[in-house]
Structures are given as structure tokens and as C-alpha cells.
Amino acid sequence: MGGTKDEKLQHGTSVLSTSYKFAHDDHHDFDDDGKPKRTGTVWTASAHIITAIIGSGVLSLAWGTAQLGWIGGIGTLLIFSCITLYTSNLLADCYRSPDPVHGKRNPTYMDEVQTILGRSSRIACGMVQYANLSGMVIGYTITASISMVAVHKSNCFHGKGHAADCKYSSNPYMVGLGIFEIFLSQIRNLHKLTWLSTVAAVMSFGYATIGIGLALAKIVSGNGGKTTLTGVEVGIDVTGAEKTWRMFRALGDIAFAYSFSQVLVEIQDTLKSTPAENKVMKKANTVGVITTTSFYMMCGCLGYAAFGNSAPGNMLTGFGFYEPFWLVDLANIFIVIHLVGAYQVFAQPVYSKIESVATEIWPNSTFVKAEYPVKKGDKTVFSLNLLRLTGRTMFVIIITTLAMAMPFFNDILALLGSIGFWPLTVYFPVEMYIAKSKIKWRSMKWFMLQLLSLLCLLVSLAAACGSIQGVGQALRTSKPFQYKV
């Protein structure tokens, strides 16, 4: 550990140069901005999108449809899917500026916003984006732990009988998940996560298919629940005020289920430069949204038909913890594996931002920049960086602690959905499109885009009010760090 400061900096620079050399050997050449060449395709981008979209939100869609009814539930799902696809395509065209094909790359959402809308908009975007990304991984930590507890409960009932007391704290499972995520967090960037996203996407299809199959079996057996065109009935199932709050929270749940705009630009930055990234991304958006909407419609509609107006917040828990216990266990295991991957997809932009800010503040620090390659023979199998190790570990610890403090499933999902949907999915893409395309103020197209943004703002505000009321109720009935499932 001896040596002068200059010698240490030279050592760090030497190590960093070595790491760049290995990066060069691995990628063979570089992109036009000097960064390692990207290799993503429409299929890898689609895998990232499906991993990001089909998450824990799919399990709450039966409950959401029950609050809105057949008309409102199906209509809301279709409207949200169309809005998400449209605005995501607007966002894809902003990746390069000023020309969408040959302009300068904007590798992050914040870069796009600053290039087109300016610095103040960038700050506002960053605050919402990174708060939402952090909230998403908190939500995924909660949901994954609930699924792990569900497996434990299922096996407890199977072994000890249905009358056994099988309630467990989710805290140990969150801690275990956090430890595992610390190891995965050392994967350097989103480019290296393709294999994990692919596994996670397959898992999402697996548990969604099981949920659909169990719901269909319940319907075919004649044990389906009572359904109505308008959902839960006032005076029978709920009071008028409770019906309103639940409808607002259902809107938030559905908004959460379509949340992926906050990582869309970072996903697009993994694509090869040819063909044009915006064209490939639009195809990936279409594949991702159509695929997820198909599953959402089946989960929401079949789940509602199976359970009726008493649909549970988490569809899988509605099938009980008894028989076929092994199939429900399998679905919950699939959920855990999927959310482990989705956690990293949403956390990577946060990691990247922390590390880029640290690099700007301490450009010559070996702690920040030096890479220490771990070799097997002549091949580098892993590269260790001290900032990456400590910073990402601290992030996971903070996220795990917050998840243990507020493990309320549906209300947290609705709150996250309401916070992130309007600004990230609608407002910034619409405003950037208007500025980039030079759409005339008060023209018909300008009015239509502003109307879309206003309506989505009202939906987000309503969902936020409903979810805050739900979180308030949950806090009154349970204590932080003492929640049992």
C-alpha cells in the first residue's frame, strides 16, 4: 500500500488502461462516441422491456378489474397500453438529436430531456425518474419476499394441515434477497444483463401462464365468482367512498403495470447503431406492449371471472395455499426469479448515475476509476471497482431496509404507478416531441397532445390520492418491520 500519490495514480491509470484493453479485446471496436460497440437487437430489447413491464403488477390486475368492472377494467387496460406504446415511440425518436438517425446519442433519459428541453427540465426529470426507479426496486423487494413467504406457507399447510398457524415474517426473506442482489449488482452495466433479462422474461411468462391456467380451471369447474359490468357494488361489497378510493387505486395499479418508460432510453442505448436505433426500438416497443397487454387481458379478465368482486390483491394467493400446492409454489418461484432480474434492470440506471457523478467530482481518484481485473488464465472473467462494490452495496442495503419498513403490496404498487406514469410516460415524451418536431403552438396537433397529457395527469392525481389513502389505512393496521404474511 506504499508509494507516493503520483505512483498510486499511475497504478490506477495503468489498471484502468488494462481494463479498457480487455474491453477492446472483447468488443473488437468502438462506437462513434468512443464507447464499446453495442450489440443489442430487437429481441434483446424486447426481453428487457418484457422483464421491465411484466412484473408484480400483473398479479394485481384481477383486483383492479374487480374495482372497475368489465367495462372499466378492459377499457382501462387497452387505453393504457395504447398510450404507453404511442409515447414510448415518441421517446424512441428523441434518442439521437437533432436528427433521429444520424444525430448525437443521448444515452440516458435525463440526457434526452436536457438536449431538447434544457437543464431545469433535466433536473425535474432526474428527481422523478430516480425516485421512481428506487421505488420500483422497493416494490419488487416486497413482492419477491411475499412470494417466498407464500411458498413457505404452502409447504407448512401441506405438512401440518390446514388448521396450522402458518404466518411468517417477510423480513428474513428480504434480507436474503438483498444479499443475493448485492452480488448481482456487480454486473457492470445493462449491456451485460441480457442473459438475466431473458431468464426473467421466460419466468414472467411461466407464472402468468400458471395464474391464467388456475383461473381458467376455477371458471370451468363452475366455481367462478360473481362479476358485474361496473365491478364491486356499492352497498353490497363496499361503501360509496370506499368504491371511489378503490377505483383510484386500481388506476394506479394498472399504471404501475405499464411502467417501463423510466428505463426505455437506457434499453435503447444497448442497441446496435445499424439499423437505426429508433426504428429497432419502435419494433421492440410494439412486441413488448402487445405481448404484455395480451397477458394482462387474460390475467385481469380470467382472474376477475374466477374470483368475482372478491378478487384478492395478489391473484396467486387467491388460489389458497393447499392443492395443487406444488403448482402455486412453482408460480411463486417463477415470480421470485423474474423479480430478481427486474430489480437489476431498474437499478442499473441508478448505479450508472451515482458512478458518473462520482467520476465528474473525483476524475483522478483510483477508488472511483481504477478497475482490478480478475483473470482465469489470460482471460478476464470479472473486473472489480471499489466504488461499484461499495456504492451499489449501500444502495441495496437502503432499499432492503425501506422495503422492510413498508410491506404493503397493492397500495405501494398504486403509489409507484401514480408517481411515475404521467411525468415519465406522458409529459416528457410529449413535450420533447413538440419541441423536436417544432409543432406550432395552438395548432390542432398541439391541442391534442396537450389534451392527452392533461387527461393522464388527472388519472395520475386520482391514483395518487387513492394510493395515499390506502397506505394510510395500512399503516394504521400494521407496524413497520413487524409485518407477517
Short mmCIF file of C-alpha atoms in Angstrom, two decimals:
data_model
loop_
_atom_site.label_atom_id
_atom_site.label_comp_id
_atom_site.label_asym_id
_atom_site.label_seq_id
_atom_site.Cartn_x
_atom_site.Cartn_y
_atom_site.Cartn_z
CA MET A 1 0.00 0.00 0.00
CA GLY A 2 3.08 2.25 -0.03
CA GLY A 3 4.17 4.71 -2.69
CA THR A 4 3.59 8.35 -3.48
CA LYS A 5 0.27 9.79 -4.59
CA ASP A 6 1.54 10.09 -8.19
CA GLU A 7 2.69 6.47 -8.19
CA LYS A 8 -0.74 5.35 -6.93
CA LEU A 9 -2.49 7.38 -9.61
CA GLN A 10 -0.20 5.88 -12.25
CA HIS A 11 -1.03 2.43 -10.91
CA GLY A 12 -4.76 3.22 -11.09
CA THR A 13 -4.36 4.59 -14.62
CA SER A 14 -2.39 1.50 -15.62
CA VAL A 15 -5.06 -0.80 -14.22
CA LEU A 16 -7.78 1.27 -15.91
CA SER A 17 -5.92 1.15 -19.21
CA THR A 18 -5.63 -2.61 -18.84
CA SER A 19 -9.37 -2.87 -18.28
CA TYR A 20 -10.01 -0.77 -21.40
CA LYS A 21 -7.68 -3.05 -23.31
CA PHE A 22 -9.70 -6.07 -22.27
CA ALA A 23 -12.88 -4.22 -23.21
CA HIS A 24 -11.33 -3.56 -26.62
CA ASP A 25 -10.35 -7.21 -26.99
CA ASP A 26 -13.86 -8.30 -26.09
CA HIS A 27 -15.71 -5.89 -28.41
CA HIS A 28 -13.05 -5.56 -31.19
CA ASP A 29 -14.03 -1.97 -31.98
CA PHE A 30 -15.90 1.02 -30.62
CA ASP A 31 -18.93 3.12 -31.46
CA ASP A 32 -18.79 6.62 -32.90
CA ASP A 33 -18.56 8.17 -29.42
CA GLY A 34 -15.62 6.03 -28.29
CA LYS A 35 -17.66 3.73 -26.07
CA PRO A 36 -17.58 -0.07 -26.52
CA LYS A 37 -19.59 -1.23 -29.51
CA ARG A 38 -23.21 -2.08 -28.70
CA THR A 39 -24.61 -5.45 -29.77
CA GLY A 40 -28.30 -5.26 -28.82
CA THR A 41 -31.05 -6.33 -31.22
CA VAL A 42 -34.84 -6.04 -31.36
CA TRP A 43 -35.08 -9.33 -29.45
CA THR A 44 -32.71 -8.37 -26.63
CA ALA A 45 -34.52 -5.02 -26.28
CA SER A 46 -37.88 -6.84 -26.26
CA ALA A 47 -36.58 -9.12 -23.49
CA HIS A 48 -35.53 -6.10 -21.42
CA ILE A 49 -38.93 -4.44 -21.99
CA ILE A 50 -40.92 -7.57 -21.11
CA THR A 51 -38.78 -8.04 -18.00
CA ALA A 52 -39.44 -4.42 -17.04
CA ILE A 53 -43.19 -4.42 -17.78
CA ILE A 54 -44.45 -7.86 -16.74
CA GLY A 55 -43.66 -7.67 -13.08
CA SER A 56 -45.52 -7.81 -9.84
CA GLY A 57 -48.20 -5.55 -11.33
CA VAL A 58 -49.68 -8.46 -13.29
CA LEU A 59 -50.79 -10.12 -10.05
CA SER A 60 -52.97 -7.16 -9.03
CA LEU A 61 -54.87 -6.90 -12.32
CA ALA A 62 -57.70 -9.22 -11.25
CA TRP A 63 -58.25 -6.99 -8.20
CA GLY A 64 -58.06 -3.87 -10.38
CA THR A 65 -60.60 -5.28 -12.84
CA ALA A 66 -62.90 -6.14 -9.92
CA GLN A 67 -62.87 -2.49 -8.78
CA LEU A 68 -63.57 -1.12 -12.27
CA GLY A 69 -65.80 -3.88 -13.65
CA TRP A 70 -65.81 -5.48 -17.08
CA ILE A 71 -66.28 -2.22 -18.96
CA GLY A 72 -63.88 -0.06 -16.97
CA GLY A 73 -61.28 -2.80 -16.43
CA ILE A 74 -60.93 -3.88 -20.05
CA GLY A 75 -61.21 -0.32 -21.34
CA THR A 76 -58.53 0.97 -18.94
CA LEU A 77 -56.10 -1.81 -19.86
CA LEU A 78 -56.49 -1.11 -23.58
CA ILE A 79 -56.24 2.68 -23.18
CA PHE A 80 -53.11 2.47 -21.02
CA SER A 81 -51.46 0.08 -23.50
CA CYS A 82 -52.15 2.41 -26.45
CA ILE A 83 -50.92 5.48 -24.56
CA THR A 84 -47.78 3.66 -23.41
CA LEU A 85 -46.94 2.41 -26.91
CA TYR A 86 -47.54 5.82 -28.51
CA THR A 87 -45.49 7.84 -26.03
CA SER A 88 -42.72 5.22 -25.94
CA ASN A 89 -42.33 5.60 -29.70
CA LEU A 90 -42.14 9.38 -29.25
CA LEU A 91 -39.38 8.84 -26.71
CA ALA A 92 -37.52 6.48 -29.06
CA ASP A 93 -37.29 9.24 -31.69
CA CYS A 94 -35.52 11.50 -29.19
CA TYR A 95 -32.56 9.14 -28.66
CA ARG A 96 -30.46 10.99 -31.24
CA SER A 97 -30.63 14.75 -31.65
CA PRO A 98 -31.27 16.75 -33.71
CA ASP A 99 -31.68 14.03 -36.36
CA PRO A 100 -33.30 10.77 -35.11
CA VAL A 101 -30.95 8.63 -37.26
CA HIS A 102 -27.61 10.46 -37.55
CA GLY A 103 -27.70 12.90 -34.63
CA LYS A 104 -25.75 12.77 -31.37
CA ARG A 105 -26.64 9.96 -28.98
CA ASN A 106 -28.43 10.66 -25.70
CA PRO A 107 -27.65 7.54 -23.64
CA THR A 108 -29.97 8.35 -20.72
CA TYR A 109 -33.46 9.75 -20.23
CA MET A 110 -32.01 12.83 -18.49
CA ASP A 111 -29.64 13.45 -21.42
CA GLU A 112 -32.59 13.45 -23.83
CA VAL A 113 -34.52 15.90 -21.68
CA GLN A 114 -31.56 18.29 -21.31
CA THR A 115 -30.74 18.22 -25.02
CA ILE A 116 -34.29 19.06 -26.07
CA LEU A 117 -35.94 20.86 -23.11
CA GLY A 118 -33.00 22.32 -21.16
CA ARG A 119 -31.30 21.98 -17.79
CA SER A 120 -34.25 22.81 -15.50
CA SER A 121 -36.38 20.11 -17.13
CA ARG A 122 -33.45 17.69 -16.78
CA ILE A 123 -33.31 18.27 -13.02
CA ALA A 124 -37.07 17.74 -12.65
CA CYS A 125 -36.91 14.60 -14.80
CA GLY A 126 -33.98 13.21 -12.81
CA MET A 127 -35.72 13.70 -9.47
CA VAL A 128 -38.84 11.85 -10.66
CA GLN A 129 -37.00 9.16 -12.62
CA TYR A 130 -34.56 8.08 -9.93
CA ALA A 131 -37.16 8.30 -7.17
CA ASN A 132 -39.41 6.11 -9.28
CA LEU A 133 -36.65 3.64 -10.13
CA SER A 134 -35.75 3.33 -6.46
CA GLY A 135 -39.42 2.90 -5.61
CA MET A 136 -39.77 0.17 -8.20
CA VAL A 137 -36.98 -1.91 -6.69
CA ILE A 138 -38.54 -1.42 -3.24
CA GLY A 139 -41.80 -2.74 -4.68
CA TYR A 140 -40.01 -5.69 -6.27
CA THR A 141 -38.27 -6.50 -2.99
CA ILE A 142 -41.64 -6.53 -1.19
CA THR A 143 -43.31 -8.66 -3.84
CA ALA A 144 -40.49 -11.18 -4.12
CA SER A 145 -40.43 -11.66 -0.35
CA ILE A 146 -44.22 -12.17 -0.27
CA SER A 147 -43.87 -14.86 -2.93
CA MET A 148 -41.11 -16.57 -0.92
CA VAL A 149 -43.30 -16.49 2.19
CA ALA A 150 -46.17 -17.95 0.12
CA VAL A 151 -44.00 -20.97 -0.74
CA HIS A 152 -43.14 -21.43 2.95
CA LYS A 153 -46.82 -21.17 3.96
CA SER A 154 -47.92 -23.57 1.26
CA ASN A 155 -45.49 -26.24 2.43
CA CYS A 156 -46.43 -25.56 6.07
CA PHE A 157 -50.13 -26.16 5.38
CA HIS A 158 -49.34 -29.22 3.29
CA GLY A 159 -47.21 -30.75 6.04
CA LYS A 160 -49.09 -29.67 9.20
CA GLY A 161 -52.67 -29.45 7.99
CA HIS A 162 -54.96 -26.59 7.02
CA ALA A 163 -55.60 -25.56 10.63
CA ALA A 164 -51.93 -24.89 11.38
CA ASP A 165 -50.71 -21.41 12.27
CA CYS A 166 -48.55 -20.66 9.25
CA LYS A 167 -47.84 -16.94 9.42
CA TYR A 168 -44.30 -15.81 8.77
CA SER A 169 -42.39 -12.55 8.75
CA SER A 170 -41.18 -11.44 5.34
CA ASN A 171 -38.10 -9.73 6.84
CA PRO A 172 -35.68 -12.71 6.66
CA TYR A 173 -36.63 -13.24 3.02
CA MET A 174 -36.00 -9.58 2.20
CA VAL A 175 -32.59 -9.78 3.87
CA GLY A 176 -31.72 -12.94 1.91
CA LEU A 177 -32.90 -11.35 -1.34
CA GLY A 178 -30.85 -8.23 -0.57
CA ILE A 179 -27.68 -10.27 -0.05
CA PHE A 180 -28.22 -12.00 -3.41
CA GLU A 181 -28.89 -8.66 -5.15
CA ILE A 182 -25.60 -7.31 -3.79
CA PHE A 183 -23.75 -9.98 -5.77
CA LEU A 184 -25.83 -9.36 -8.92
CA SER A 185 -25.36 -5.61 -8.59
CA GLN A 186 -21.70 -6.05 -9.52
CA ILE A 187 -22.73 -6.86 -13.10
CA ARG A 188 -21.17 -3.84 -14.76
CA ASN A 189 -24.00 -2.39 -16.86
CA LEU A 190 -27.26 -3.05 -18.69
CA HIS A 191 -25.36 -4.43 -21.70
CA LYS A 192 -24.20 -7.35 -19.58
CA LEU A 193 -27.70 -8.12 -18.26
CA THR A 194 -29.17 -9.63 -21.43
CA TRP A 195 -28.92 -13.21 -20.15
CA LEU A 196 -30.61 -12.26 -16.87
CA SER A 197 -33.39 -10.35 -18.67
CA THR A 198 -34.00 -13.33 -20.95
CA VAL A 199 -34.34 -15.70 -17.98
CA ALA A 200 -36.60 -13.20 -16.20
CA ALA A 201 -38.82 -12.77 -19.27
CA VAL A 202 -39.28 -16.56 -19.54
CA MET A 203 -40.17 -16.69 -15.84
CA SER A 204 -42.79 -13.95 -16.28
CA PHE A 205 -44.49 -15.98 -18.99
CA GLY A 206 -44.29 -19.01 -16.70
CA TYR A 207 -46.09 -17.57 -13.68
CA ALA A 208 -48.59 -15.58 -15.77
CA THR A 209 -49.48 -18.79 -17.62
CA ILE A 210 -49.92 -20.70 -14.35
CA GLY A 211 -52.16 -17.95 -12.97
CA ILE A 212 -54.23 -17.94 -16.16
CA GLY A 213 -54.47 -21.76 -16.12
CA LEU A 214 -55.60 -21.88 -12.47
CA ALA A 215 -58.18 -19.15 -13.09
CA LEU A 216 -59.48 -20.95 -16.17
CA ALA A 217 -59.74 -24.23 -14.24
CA LYS A 218 -61.72 -22.46 -11.49
CA ILE A 219 -64.10 -20.99 -14.06
CA VAL A 220 -64.59 -24.28 -15.96
CA SER A 221 -65.31 -26.12 -12.69
CA GLY A 222 -68.25 -23.79 -12.08
CA ASN A 223 -66.71 -22.13 -9.02
CA GLY A 224 -66.23 -18.70 -10.56
CA GLY A 225 -67.15 -15.59 -8.59
CA LYS A 226 -69.91 -13.06 -9.12
CA THR A 227 -68.97 -10.37 -11.65
CA THR A 228 -70.69 -7.16 -12.78
CA LEU A 229 -70.26 -4.62 -15.55
CA THR A 230 -69.24 -1.94 -13.05
CA GLY A 231 -67.27 -4.05 -10.55
CA VAL A 232 -67.68 -4.13 -6.78
CA GLU A 233 -71.17 -2.98 -5.82
CA VAL A 234 -71.91 -0.07 -3.52
CA GLY A 235 -73.99 -1.12 -0.53
CA ILE A 236 -73.20 -4.81 -1.04
CA ASP A 237 -69.41 -5.13 -1.28
CA VAL A 238 -68.25 -1.64 -0.27
CA THR A 239 -69.44 1.84 0.69
CA GLY A 240 -69.63 4.61 -1.90
CA ALA A 241 -66.48 6.31 -0.58
CA GLU A 242 -64.55 3.06 -0.47
CA LYS A 243 -65.62 2.26 -4.04
CA THR A 244 -64.19 5.60 -5.21
CA TRP A 245 -60.88 5.13 -3.37
CA ARG A 246 -60.54 1.58 -4.72
CA MET A 247 -61.18 2.72 -8.28
CA PHE A 248 -58.44 5.32 -7.94
CA ARG A 249 -56.03 2.73 -6.56
CA ALA A 250 -56.94 0.34 -9.39
CA LEU A 251 -55.95 3.02 -11.90
CA GLY A 252 -52.62 3.32 -10.10
CA ASP A 253 -52.10 -0.46 -10.20
CA ILE A 254 -52.73 -0.55 -13.94
CA ALA A 255 -50.43 2.43 -14.48
CA PHE A 256 -47.74 0.61 -12.49
CA ALA A 257 -48.27 -2.49 -14.64
CA TYR A 258 -47.32 -0.48 -17.74
CA SER A 259 -44.34 1.34 -16.21
CA PHE A 260 -41.14 0.96 -18.20
CA SER A 261 -40.51 4.39 -19.72
CA GLN A 262 -38.03 5.20 -16.96
CA VAL A 263 -35.62 2.59 -18.37
CA LEU A 264 -36.60 2.80 -22.04
CA VAL A 265 -33.78 5.13 -23.11
CA GLU A 266 -31.19 3.05 -21.25
CA ILE A 267 -32.55 -0.06 -23.03
CA GLN A 268 -32.34 1.72 -26.37
CA ASP A 269 -28.71 2.58 -25.63
CA THR A 270 -27.87 -1.14 -25.79
CA LEU A 271 -28.93 -1.41 -29.47
CA LYS A 272 -26.52 -1.62 -32.38
CA SER A 273 -26.14 1.59 -34.38
CA THR A 274 -27.40 -0.09 -37.56
CA PRO A 275 -30.21 -0.32 -38.38
CA ALA A 276 -31.26 3.00 -36.82
CA GLU A 277 -31.90 2.61 -33.09
CA ASN A 278 -35.26 4.41 -33.14
CA LYS A 279 -36.68 2.05 -35.77
CA VAL A 280 -35.50 -1.05 -33.91
CA MET A 281 -36.77 0.36 -30.61
CA LYS A 282 -40.23 1.00 -32.03
CA LYS A 283 -40.41 -2.64 -33.12
CA ALA A 284 -39.28 -3.73 -29.64
CA ASN A 285 -41.87 -1.43 -28.05
CA THR A 286 -44.59 -2.98 -30.20
CA VAL A 287 -43.51 -6.53 -29.38
CA GLY A 288 -43.25 -5.74 -25.67
CA VAL A 289 -46.53 -3.86 -25.28
CA ILE A 290 -48.63 -6.25 -27.41
CA THR A 291 -47.20 -9.28 -25.60
CA THR A 292 -47.77 -7.83 -22.15
CA THR A 293 -51.24 -6.49 -22.96
CA SER A 294 -52.29 -9.96 -24.13
CA PHE A 295 -51.15 -11.46 -20.82
CA TYR A 296 -52.67 -8.59 -18.86
CA MET A 297 -56.04 -9.05 -20.50
CA MET A 298 -56.01 -12.76 -19.73
CA CYS A 299 -54.84 -12.28 -16.14
CA GLY A 300 -57.25 -9.42 -15.44
CA CYS A 301 -60.30 -10.90 -17.15
CA LEU A 302 -59.85 -14.56 -16.20
CA GLY A 303 -58.80 -13.61 -12.68
CA TYR A 304 -61.91 -11.47 -12.30
CA ALA A 305 -64.12 -14.20 -13.72
CA ALA A 306 -62.57 -16.72 -11.31
CA PHE A 307 -62.87 -14.65 -8.11
CA GLY A 308 -65.53 -12.10 -8.96
CA ASN A 309 -65.89 -8.93 -6.92
CA SER A 310 -63.93 -10.51 -4.05
CA ALA A 311 -60.75 -10.86 -6.16
CA PRO A 312 -57.59 -10.71 -3.96
CA GLY A 313 -54.85 -8.12 -4.32
CA ASN A 314 -52.38 -10.84 -5.34
CA MET A 315 -54.09 -13.26 -7.72
CA LEU A 316 -51.94 -16.25 -6.80
CA THR A 317 -52.82 -16.04 -3.10
CA GLY A 318 -56.49 -16.36 -4.04
CA PHE A 319 -55.97 -19.97 -5.09
CA GLY A 320 -55.10 -20.80 -1.50
CA PHE A 321 -52.03 -22.49 -0.11
CA TYR A 322 -53.42 -26.01 -0.36
CA GLU A 323 -53.88 -28.05 -3.53
CA PRO A 324 -52.33 -28.06 -6.04
CA PHE A 325 -49.75 -26.59 -3.67
CA TRP A 326 -46.82 -27.56 -5.86
CA LEU A 327 -48.16 -25.61 -8.85
CA VAL A 328 -48.73 -22.43 -6.83
CA ASP A 329 -45.25 -22.92 -5.34
CA LEU A 330 -43.80 -23.14 -8.84
CA ALA A 331 -45.56 -19.92 -9.88
CA ASN A 332 -44.21 -18.11 -6.82
CA ILE A 333 -40.69 -19.37 -7.51
CA PHE A 334 -41.01 -18.06 -11.07
CA ILE A 335 -42.07 -14.67 -9.65
CA VAL A 336 -39.02 -14.52 -7.40
CA ILE A 337 -36.62 -15.35 -10.25
CA HIS A 338 -38.29 -12.80 -12.51
CA LEU A 339 -38.17 -10.03 -9.92
CA VAL A 340 -34.52 -10.72 -9.16
CA GLY A 341 -33.79 -9.87 -12.81
CA ALA A 342 -36.26 -6.96 -12.99
CA TYR A 343 -34.63 -5.46 -9.87
CA GLN A 344 -31.32 -5.18 -11.71
CA VAL A 345 -32.89 -3.77 -14.90
CA PHE A 346 -34.44 -0.93 -12.89
CA ALA A 347 -31.44 -0.45 -10.59
CA GLN A 348 -28.77 -0.21 -13.31
CA PRO A 349 -29.64 3.40 -14.35
CA VAL A 350 -29.38 4.42 -10.67
CA TYR A 351 -25.99 2.73 -10.34
CA SER A 352 -24.80 4.38 -13.53
CA LYS A 353 -25.89 7.83 -12.38
CA ILE A 354 -24.18 7.53 -8.99
CA GLU A 355 -20.96 6.39 -10.62
CA SER A 356 -20.98 9.05 -13.36
CA VAL A 357 -21.49 11.82 -10.78
CA ALA A 358 -18.64 10.41 -8.69
CA THR A 359 -16.40 10.35 -11.78
CA GLU A 360 -17.16 14.02 -12.51
CA ILE A 361 -16.39 15.07 -8.92
CA TRP A 362 -13.25 12.93 -8.48
CA PRO A 363 -11.90 12.39 -12.03
CA ASN A 364 -8.44 11.25 -10.86
CA SER A 365 -9.45 9.04 -7.95
CA THR A 366 -8.28 5.44 -8.13
CA PHE A 367 -11.16 4.50 -5.79
CA VAL A 368 -13.61 5.79 -8.39
CA LYS A 369 -11.97 4.85 -11.68
CA ALA A 370 -9.49 2.02 -11.19
CA GLU A 371 -10.55 -1.41 -12.41
CA TYR A 372 -8.93 -4.54 -10.99
CA PRO A 373 -9.40 -7.42 -13.44
CA VAL A 374 -9.86 -10.94 -12.11
CA LYS A 375 -8.34 -13.36 -14.59
CA LYS A 376 -8.65 -17.01 -15.42
CA GLY A 377 -5.57 -17.74 -17.46
CA ASP A 378 -5.26 -14.93 -20.00
CA LYS A 379 -8.99 -14.15 -19.99
CA THR A 380 -10.61 -11.51 -17.78
CA VAL A 381 -13.68 -13.08 -16.16
CA PHE A 382 -14.55 -10.22 -13.83
CA SER A 383 -13.49 -6.64 -13.15
CA LEU A 384 -13.63 -5.20 -9.63
CA ASN A 385 -14.11 -1.49 -8.93
CA LEU A 386 -14.15 -0.19 -5.35
CA LEU A 387 -16.82 2.47 -5.97
CA ARG A 388 -19.05 -0.06 -7.71
CA LEU A 389 -18.61 -2.51 -4.84
CA THR A 390 -19.32 -0.08 -2.00
CA GLY A 391 -21.85 2.23 -3.68
CA ARG A 392 -24.09 -0.49 -5.06
CA THR A 393 -23.92 -2.47 -1.82
CA MET A 394 -25.08 0.57 0.16
CA PHE A 395 -27.92 1.16 -2.30
CA VAL A 396 -29.20 -2.41 -1.92
CA ILE A 397 -28.98 -2.18 1.89
CA ILE A 398 -31.02 1.06 1.92
CA ILE A 399 -33.64 -0.37 -0.47
CA THR A 400 -33.98 -3.55 1.62
CA THR A 401 -34.40 -1.55 4.84
CA LEU A 402 -37.13 0.64 3.30
CA ALA A 403 -38.94 -2.43 1.94
CA MET A 404 -38.96 -4.00 5.40
CA ALA A 405 -40.43 -0.79 6.82
CA MET A 406 -43.48 -0.63 4.48
CA PRO A 407 -44.52 -4.02 3.07
CA PHE A 408 -47.99 -3.07 1.76
CA PHE A 409 -48.48 -4.75 -1.61
CA ASN A 410 -51.31 -3.12 -3.59
CA ASP A 411 -51.07 0.34 -2.08
CA ILE A 412 -47.32 0.59 -2.75
CA LEU A 413 -47.85 -0.56 -6.36
CA ALA A 414 -50.56 2.05 -6.90
CA LEU A 415 -48.42 4.81 -5.38
CA LEU A 416 -45.41 3.93 -7.56
CA GLY A 417 -47.60 3.77 -10.64
CA SER A 418 -49.25 7.11 -9.98
CA ILE A 419 -45.95 8.90 -9.26
CA GLY A 420 -44.17 7.70 -12.37
CA PHE A 421 -46.84 7.34 -15.05
CA TRP A 422 -47.68 10.91 -16.03
CA PRO A 423 -44.28 12.66 -15.91
CA LEU A 424 -42.13 9.86 -17.35
CA THR A 425 -44.55 8.04 -19.66
CA VAL A 426 -46.53 11.02 -20.97
CA TYR A 427 -45.38 14.55 -20.10
CA PHE A 428 -41.68 14.49 -21.04
CA PRO A 429 -42.11 12.38 -24.23
CA VAL A 430 -44.94 14.68 -25.41
CA GLU A 431 -43.06 17.91 -24.60
CA MET A 432 -39.87 16.64 -26.26
CA TYR A 433 -41.81 15.57 -29.36
CA ILE A 434 -43.48 19.00 -29.60
CA ALA A 435 -40.12 20.80 -29.26
CA LYS A 436 -38.19 18.45 -31.53
CA SER A 437 -40.86 18.39 -34.27
CA LYS A 438 -41.46 22.17 -33.96
CA ILE A 439 -45.22 21.70 -33.67
CA LYS A 440 -46.91 25.08 -33.79
CA TRP A 441 -48.39 26.43 -30.57
CA ARG A 442 -52.19 26.13 -30.51
CA SER A 443 -52.30 24.03 -33.66
CA MET A 444 -54.71 21.09 -33.70
CA LYS A 445 -51.90 18.58 -33.10
CA TRP A 446 -50.57 20.68 -30.22
CA PHE A 447 -54.03 20.77 -28.62
CA MET A 448 -54.49 17.00 -28.98
CA LEU A 449 -51.10 16.24 -27.42
CA GLN A 450 -51.75 18.65 -24.54
CA LEU A 451 -55.19 17.11 -24.00
CA LEU A 452 -53.61 13.66 -23.78
CA SER A 453 -51.10 14.95 -21.23
CA LEU A 454 -53.82 16.70 -19.17
CA LEU A 455 -56.07 13.62 -19.03
CA CYS A 456 -53.16 11.43 -17.94
CA LEU A 457 -52.22 13.99 -15.28
CA LEU A 458 -55.75 13.79 -13.85
CA VAL A 459 -55.57 9.99 -13.82
CA SER A 460 -52.21 10.10 -12.02
CA LEU A 461 -53.51 12.55 -9.41
CA ALA A 462 -56.59 10.42 -8.77
CA ALA A 463 -54.44 7.27 -8.46
CA ALA A 464 -52.03 9.06 -6.10
CA CYS A 465 -54.90 10.17 -3.83
CA GLY A 466 -56.31 6.64 -3.72
CA SER A 467 -52.94 5.02 -3.03
CA ILE A 468 -52.02 7.51 -0.28
CA GLN A 469 -55.35 6.80 1.42
CA GLY A 470 -54.64 3.06 1.13
CA VAL A 471 -51.13 3.38 2.56
CA GLY A 472 -52.55 5.43 5.42
CA GLN A 473 -55.01 2.65 6.24
CA ALA A 474 -52.28 0.02 6.04
CA LEU A 475 -50.03 1.98 8.40
CA ARG A 476 -52.83 2.10 10.98
CA THR A 477 -53.32 -1.67 10.95
CA SER A 478 -49.70 -2.89 10.86
CA LYS A 479 -46.34 -1.90 12.26
CA PRO A 480 -43.13 -1.35 10.26
CA PHE A 481 -40.66 -4.26 10.44
CA GLN A 482 -43.31 -6.43 12.13
CA TYR A 483 -45.43 -7.41 9.12
CA LYS A 484 -46.44 -11.07 8.83
CA VAL A 485 -47.97 -12.76 5.80
#
